[in-house]
mmCIF file of C-alpha atoms in Angstrom:
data_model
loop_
_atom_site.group_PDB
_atom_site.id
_atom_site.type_symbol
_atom_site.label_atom_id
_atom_site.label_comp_id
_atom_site.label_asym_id
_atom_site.label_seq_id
_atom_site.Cartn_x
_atom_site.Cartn_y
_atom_site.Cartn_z
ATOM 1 C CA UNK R 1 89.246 88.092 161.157
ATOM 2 C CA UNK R 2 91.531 86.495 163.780
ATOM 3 C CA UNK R 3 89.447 84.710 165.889
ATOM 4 C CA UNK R 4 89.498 86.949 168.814
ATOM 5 C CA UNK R 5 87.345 89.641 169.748
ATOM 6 C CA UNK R 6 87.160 92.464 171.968
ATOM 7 C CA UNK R 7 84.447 94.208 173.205
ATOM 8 C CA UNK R 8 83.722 97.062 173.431
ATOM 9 C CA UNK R 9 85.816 98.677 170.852
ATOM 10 C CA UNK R 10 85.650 102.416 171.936
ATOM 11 C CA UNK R 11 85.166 103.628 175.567
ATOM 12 C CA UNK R 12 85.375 107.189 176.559
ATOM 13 C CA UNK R 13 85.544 108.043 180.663
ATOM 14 C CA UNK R 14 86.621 110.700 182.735
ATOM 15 C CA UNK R 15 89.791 110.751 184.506
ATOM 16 C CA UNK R 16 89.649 108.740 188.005
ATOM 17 C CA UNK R 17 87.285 106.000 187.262
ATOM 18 C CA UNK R 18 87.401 102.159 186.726
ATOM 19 C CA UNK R 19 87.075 100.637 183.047
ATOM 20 C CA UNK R 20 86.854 97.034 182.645
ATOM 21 C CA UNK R 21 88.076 95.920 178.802
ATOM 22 C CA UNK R 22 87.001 92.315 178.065
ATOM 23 C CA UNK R 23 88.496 89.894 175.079
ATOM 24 C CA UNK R 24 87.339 86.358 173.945
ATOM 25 C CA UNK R 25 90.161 83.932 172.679
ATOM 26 C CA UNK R 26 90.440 81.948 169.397
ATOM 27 C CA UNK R 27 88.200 78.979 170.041
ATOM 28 C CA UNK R 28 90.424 76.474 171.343
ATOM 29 C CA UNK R 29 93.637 79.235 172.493
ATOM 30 C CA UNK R 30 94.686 78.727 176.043
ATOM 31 C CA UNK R 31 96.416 81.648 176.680
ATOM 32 C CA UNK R 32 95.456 85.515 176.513
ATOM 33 C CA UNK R 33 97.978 88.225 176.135
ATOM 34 C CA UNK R 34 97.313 92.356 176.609
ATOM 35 C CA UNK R 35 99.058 94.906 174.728
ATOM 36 C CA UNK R 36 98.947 98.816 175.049
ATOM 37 C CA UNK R 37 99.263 100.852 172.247
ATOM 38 C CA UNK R 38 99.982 104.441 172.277
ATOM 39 C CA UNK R 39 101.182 107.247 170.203
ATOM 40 C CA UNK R 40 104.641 107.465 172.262
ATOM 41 C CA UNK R 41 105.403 104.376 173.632
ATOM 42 C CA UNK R 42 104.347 101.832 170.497
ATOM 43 C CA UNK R 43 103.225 98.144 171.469
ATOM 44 C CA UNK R 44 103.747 97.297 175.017
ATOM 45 C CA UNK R 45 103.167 94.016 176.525
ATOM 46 C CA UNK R 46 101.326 94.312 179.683
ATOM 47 C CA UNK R 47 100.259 90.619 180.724
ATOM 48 C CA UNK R 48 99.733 87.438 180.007
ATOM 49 C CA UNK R 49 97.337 84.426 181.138
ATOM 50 C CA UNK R 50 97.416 80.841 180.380
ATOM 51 C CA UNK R 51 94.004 78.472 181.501
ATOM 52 C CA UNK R 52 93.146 80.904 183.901
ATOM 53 C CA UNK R 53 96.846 81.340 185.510
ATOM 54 C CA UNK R 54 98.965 84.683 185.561
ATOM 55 C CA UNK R 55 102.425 83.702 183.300
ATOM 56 C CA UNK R 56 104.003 86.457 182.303
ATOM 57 C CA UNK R 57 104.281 90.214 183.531
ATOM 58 C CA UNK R 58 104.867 93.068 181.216
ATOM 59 C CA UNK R 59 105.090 96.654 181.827
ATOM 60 C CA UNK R 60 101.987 96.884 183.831
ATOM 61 C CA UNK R 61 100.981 99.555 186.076
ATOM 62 C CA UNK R 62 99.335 98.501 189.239
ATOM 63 C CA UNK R 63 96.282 100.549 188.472
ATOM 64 C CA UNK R 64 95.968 97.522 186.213
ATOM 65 C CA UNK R 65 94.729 94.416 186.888
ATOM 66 C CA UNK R 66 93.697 91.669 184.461
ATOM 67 C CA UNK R 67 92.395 87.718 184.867
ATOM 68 C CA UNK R 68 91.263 85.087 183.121
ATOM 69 C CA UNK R 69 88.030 82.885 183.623
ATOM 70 C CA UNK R 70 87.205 79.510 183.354
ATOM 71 C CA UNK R 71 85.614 79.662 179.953
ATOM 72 C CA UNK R 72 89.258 81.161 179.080
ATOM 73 C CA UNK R 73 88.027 84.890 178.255
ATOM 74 C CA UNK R 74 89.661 87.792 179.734
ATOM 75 C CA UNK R 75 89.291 91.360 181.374
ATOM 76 C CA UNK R 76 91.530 93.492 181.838
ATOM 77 C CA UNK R 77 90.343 96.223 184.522
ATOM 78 C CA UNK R 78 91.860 99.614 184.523
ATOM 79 C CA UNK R 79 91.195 101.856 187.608
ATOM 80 C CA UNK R 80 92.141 105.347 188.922
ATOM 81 C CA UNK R 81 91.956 106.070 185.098
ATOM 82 C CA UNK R 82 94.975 108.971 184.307
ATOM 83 C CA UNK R 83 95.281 110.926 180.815
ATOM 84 C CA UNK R 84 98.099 109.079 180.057
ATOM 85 C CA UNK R 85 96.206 105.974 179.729
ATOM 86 C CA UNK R 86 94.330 106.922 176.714
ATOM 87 C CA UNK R 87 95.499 103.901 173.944
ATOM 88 C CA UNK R 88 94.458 101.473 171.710
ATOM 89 C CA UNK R 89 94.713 98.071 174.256
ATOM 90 C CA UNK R 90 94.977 95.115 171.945
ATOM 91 C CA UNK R 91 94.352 91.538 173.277
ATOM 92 C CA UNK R 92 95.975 87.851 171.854
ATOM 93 C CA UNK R 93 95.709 84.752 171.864
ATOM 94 C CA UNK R 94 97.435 81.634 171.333
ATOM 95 C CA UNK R 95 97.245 77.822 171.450
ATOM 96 C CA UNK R 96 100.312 76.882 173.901
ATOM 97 C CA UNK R 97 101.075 78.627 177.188
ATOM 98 C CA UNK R 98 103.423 80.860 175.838
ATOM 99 C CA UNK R 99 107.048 79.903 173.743
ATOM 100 C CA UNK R 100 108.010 82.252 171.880
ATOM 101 C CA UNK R 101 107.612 80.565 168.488
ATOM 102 C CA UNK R 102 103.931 80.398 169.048
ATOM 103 C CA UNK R 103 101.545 82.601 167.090
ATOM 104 C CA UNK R 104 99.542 84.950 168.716
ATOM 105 C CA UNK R 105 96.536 86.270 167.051
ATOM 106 C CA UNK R 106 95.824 89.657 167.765
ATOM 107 C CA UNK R 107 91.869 91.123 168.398
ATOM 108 C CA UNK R 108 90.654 94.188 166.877
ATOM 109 C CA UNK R 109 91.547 96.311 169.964
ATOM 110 C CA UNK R 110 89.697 98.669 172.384
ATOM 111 C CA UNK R 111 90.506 102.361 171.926
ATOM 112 C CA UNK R 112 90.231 104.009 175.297
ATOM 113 C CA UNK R 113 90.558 107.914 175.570
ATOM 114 C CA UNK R 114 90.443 109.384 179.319
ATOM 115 C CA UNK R 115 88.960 112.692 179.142
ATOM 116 C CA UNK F 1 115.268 89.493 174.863
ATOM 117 C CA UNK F 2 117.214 90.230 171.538
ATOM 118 C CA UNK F 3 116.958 93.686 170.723
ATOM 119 C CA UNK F 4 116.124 94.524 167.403
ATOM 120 C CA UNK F 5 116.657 97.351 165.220
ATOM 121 C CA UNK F 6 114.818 97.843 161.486
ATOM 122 C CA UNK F 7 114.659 100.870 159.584
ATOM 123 C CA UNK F 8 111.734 103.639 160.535
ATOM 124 C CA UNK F 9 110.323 103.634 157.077
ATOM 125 C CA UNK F 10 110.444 102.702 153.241
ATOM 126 C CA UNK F 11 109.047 103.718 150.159
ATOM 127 C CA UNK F 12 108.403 101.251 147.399
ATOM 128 C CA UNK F 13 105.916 101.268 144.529
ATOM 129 C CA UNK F 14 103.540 99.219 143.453
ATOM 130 C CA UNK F 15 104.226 96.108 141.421
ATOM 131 C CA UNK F 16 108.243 96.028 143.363
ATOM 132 C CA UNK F 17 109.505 93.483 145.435
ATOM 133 C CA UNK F 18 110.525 94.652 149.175
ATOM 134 C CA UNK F 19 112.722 93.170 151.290
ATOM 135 C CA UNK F 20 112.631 94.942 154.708
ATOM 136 C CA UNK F 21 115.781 93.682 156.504
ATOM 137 C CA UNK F 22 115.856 93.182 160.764
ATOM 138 C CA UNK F 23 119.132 92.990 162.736
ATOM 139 C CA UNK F 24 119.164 91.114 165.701
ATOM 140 C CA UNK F 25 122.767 90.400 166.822
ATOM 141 C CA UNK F 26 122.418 89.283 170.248
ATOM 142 C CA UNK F 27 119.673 86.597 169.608
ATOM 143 C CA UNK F 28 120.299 83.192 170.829
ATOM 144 C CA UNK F 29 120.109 79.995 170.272
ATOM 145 C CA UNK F 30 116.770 78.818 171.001
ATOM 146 C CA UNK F 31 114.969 82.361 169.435
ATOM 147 C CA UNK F 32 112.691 82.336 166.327
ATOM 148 C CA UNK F 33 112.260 85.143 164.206
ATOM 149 C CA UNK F 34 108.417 86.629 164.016
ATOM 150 C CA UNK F 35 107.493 89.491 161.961
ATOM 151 C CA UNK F 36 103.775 90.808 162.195
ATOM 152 C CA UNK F 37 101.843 93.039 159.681
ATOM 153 C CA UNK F 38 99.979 96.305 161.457
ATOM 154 C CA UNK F 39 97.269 98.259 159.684
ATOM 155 C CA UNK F 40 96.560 101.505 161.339
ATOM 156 C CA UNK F 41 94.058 100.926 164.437
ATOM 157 C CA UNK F 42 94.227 96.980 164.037
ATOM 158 C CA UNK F 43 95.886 94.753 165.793
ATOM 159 C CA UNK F 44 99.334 93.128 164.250
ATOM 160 C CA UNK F 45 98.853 90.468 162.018
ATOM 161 C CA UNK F 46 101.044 87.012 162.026
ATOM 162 C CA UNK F 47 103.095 87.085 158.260
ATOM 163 C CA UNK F 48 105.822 84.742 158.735
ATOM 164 C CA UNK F 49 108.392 82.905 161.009
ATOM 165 C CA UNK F 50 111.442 81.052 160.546
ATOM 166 C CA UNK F 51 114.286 79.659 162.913
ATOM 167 C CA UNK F 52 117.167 79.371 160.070
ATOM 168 C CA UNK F 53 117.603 79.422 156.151
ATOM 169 C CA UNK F 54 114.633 80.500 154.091
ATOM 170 C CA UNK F 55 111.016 80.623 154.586
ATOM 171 C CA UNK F 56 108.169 81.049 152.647
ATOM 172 C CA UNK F 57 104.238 81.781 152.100
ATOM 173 C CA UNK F 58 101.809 82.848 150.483
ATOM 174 C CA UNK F 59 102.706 86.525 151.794
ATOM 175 C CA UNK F 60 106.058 86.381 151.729
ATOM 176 C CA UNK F 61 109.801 84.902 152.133
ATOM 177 C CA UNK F 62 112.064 85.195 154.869
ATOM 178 C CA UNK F 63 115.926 84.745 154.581
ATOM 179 C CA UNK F 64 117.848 83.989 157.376
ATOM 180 C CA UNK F 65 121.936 83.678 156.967
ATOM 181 C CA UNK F 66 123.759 80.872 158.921
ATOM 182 C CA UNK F 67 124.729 83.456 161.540
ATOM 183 C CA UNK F 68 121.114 84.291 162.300
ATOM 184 C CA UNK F 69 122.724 87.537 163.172
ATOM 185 C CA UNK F 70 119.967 89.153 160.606
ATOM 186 C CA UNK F 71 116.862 88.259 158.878
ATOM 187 C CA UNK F 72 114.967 89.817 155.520
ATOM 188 C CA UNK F 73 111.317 89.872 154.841
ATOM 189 C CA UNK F 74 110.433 89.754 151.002
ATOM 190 C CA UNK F 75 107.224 91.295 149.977
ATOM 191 C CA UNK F 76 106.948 90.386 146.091
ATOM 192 C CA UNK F 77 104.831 92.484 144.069
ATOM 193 C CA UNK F 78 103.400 94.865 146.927
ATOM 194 C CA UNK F 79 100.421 96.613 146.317
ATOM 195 C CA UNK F 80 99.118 99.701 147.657
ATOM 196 C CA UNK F 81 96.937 97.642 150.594
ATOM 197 C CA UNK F 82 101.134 96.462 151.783
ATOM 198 C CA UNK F 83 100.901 100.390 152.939
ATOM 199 C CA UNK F 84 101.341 99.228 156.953
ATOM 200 C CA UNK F 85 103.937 98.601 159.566
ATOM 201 C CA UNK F 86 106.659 95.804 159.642
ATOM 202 C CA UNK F 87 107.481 94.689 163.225
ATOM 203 C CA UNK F 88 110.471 91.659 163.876
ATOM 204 C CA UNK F 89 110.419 89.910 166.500
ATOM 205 C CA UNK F 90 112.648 87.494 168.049
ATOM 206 C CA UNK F 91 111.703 85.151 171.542
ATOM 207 C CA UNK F 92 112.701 81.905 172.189
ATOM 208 C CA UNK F 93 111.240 79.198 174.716
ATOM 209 C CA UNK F 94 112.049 80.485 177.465
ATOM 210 C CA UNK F 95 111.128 84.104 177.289
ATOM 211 C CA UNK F 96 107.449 83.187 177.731
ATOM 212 C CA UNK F 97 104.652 84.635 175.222
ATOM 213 C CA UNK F 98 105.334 88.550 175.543
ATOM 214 C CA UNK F 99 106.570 89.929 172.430
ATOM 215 C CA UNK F 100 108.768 92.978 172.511
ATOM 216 C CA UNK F 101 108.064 94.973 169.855
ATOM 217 C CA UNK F 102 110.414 97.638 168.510
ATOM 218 C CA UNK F 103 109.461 100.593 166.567
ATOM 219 C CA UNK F 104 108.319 99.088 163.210
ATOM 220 C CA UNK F 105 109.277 99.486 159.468
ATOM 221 C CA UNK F 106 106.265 101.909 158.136
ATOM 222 C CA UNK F 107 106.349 100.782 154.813
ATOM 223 C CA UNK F 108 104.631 103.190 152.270
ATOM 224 C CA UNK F 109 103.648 101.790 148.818
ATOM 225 C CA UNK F 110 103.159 104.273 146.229
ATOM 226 C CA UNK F 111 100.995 103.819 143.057
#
């Protein structure tokens, strides 16, 4: 168990509608990273948040949108919801706002299939 | 980012010692070397990571040459739960958090 966790873990929707995918950091973990993982493209970095700021900017569509909250836990909102999107979206965390040496603990993931 | 390349997949059985080796010629100065366990459907898993020479765990041992050019994970005495996929990484400071990930080393251990 990693520390972070991801709710809700499956989520099945049609195609054109609005998910929101949530993730709680490692107690203590400042910043929050998203990740989608799918068949053909592997692990892609989509975004990532450090106390509540935007940091870093990954291959994100901008169907996508994502923040972080004062209490440090994340959403990451998916809209206008396309086939394509259907993926295992994985959220991490780590303790510093981002160097690449730091550690990111990964959560259990949310598997998403568009219908 | 340094691009890395590993290979697709290995076999190995259990009770054998793996080394899974990453290439990563263009990485500079400042970059660490990361590599991250994956189970299928989980999230990757922190193993190890090392800036130079040799490091090691409870999981494993990475080597790292003086060139840094290259690095080696050793998995001694895998068992049949090893079965999962090897990403490398490599980022420095000023690359932010996002890790590129390539396409993995699907290790398979046999019994």
């Amino acid at each position: 168990d990693s520390g972070v966790t991801q709710t809700p873990k499956h989520l099945i929707t049609a195609t054109g509608q609005r998910v929101t995918l949530r993730c709680s950091p490692r107690s203590g973990d400042l910043s929050v990273y998203w990740y989608q993982q799918s068949l053909d493209q592997g692990l892609q970095f989509l975004i990532q948040y450090y106390n509540g700021e935007e940091r870093a900017k990954g291959n994100i569509l901008e169907r996508f949108s994502a923040q972080q909250f004062p209490d440090l836990h994340s959403e990451l909102n998916l809209s206008s919801l396309e086939l394509g999107d259907s993926a295992l979206y994985f959220c991490a965390s780590s303790v510093e706002s981002g160097r690449g040496a730091d550690t990111q603990y990964f959560g259990p993931g949310t598997r998403l299939t568009v219908l | 980012l340094a691009k890395t390349t590993q290979p697709i997949s290995m076999d190995s059985y259990e009770g054998q010692e793996v080394n899974i080796t990453c290439s990563h010629n263009n990485i500079a100065t400042n970059d660490y070397i990361t590599w991250y366990q994956q189970f299928p459907s989980q999230g990757p898993r922190f193993i190890i990571q090392g800036y130079k020479t040799k490091v090691k765990n409870e999981v494993a041992s990475l080597f790292i040459p003086a060139d840094r050019k290259s690095s080696t994970l050793s998995l001694p005495r895998v068992s049949l739960s090893d079965t999962a996929v090897y990403y490398c990484l490599v980022g420095g400071d000023n690359q932010g958090g996002k890790l590129i990930f390539g396409q993995g080393t699907e290790l398979s251990v046999k019994p």
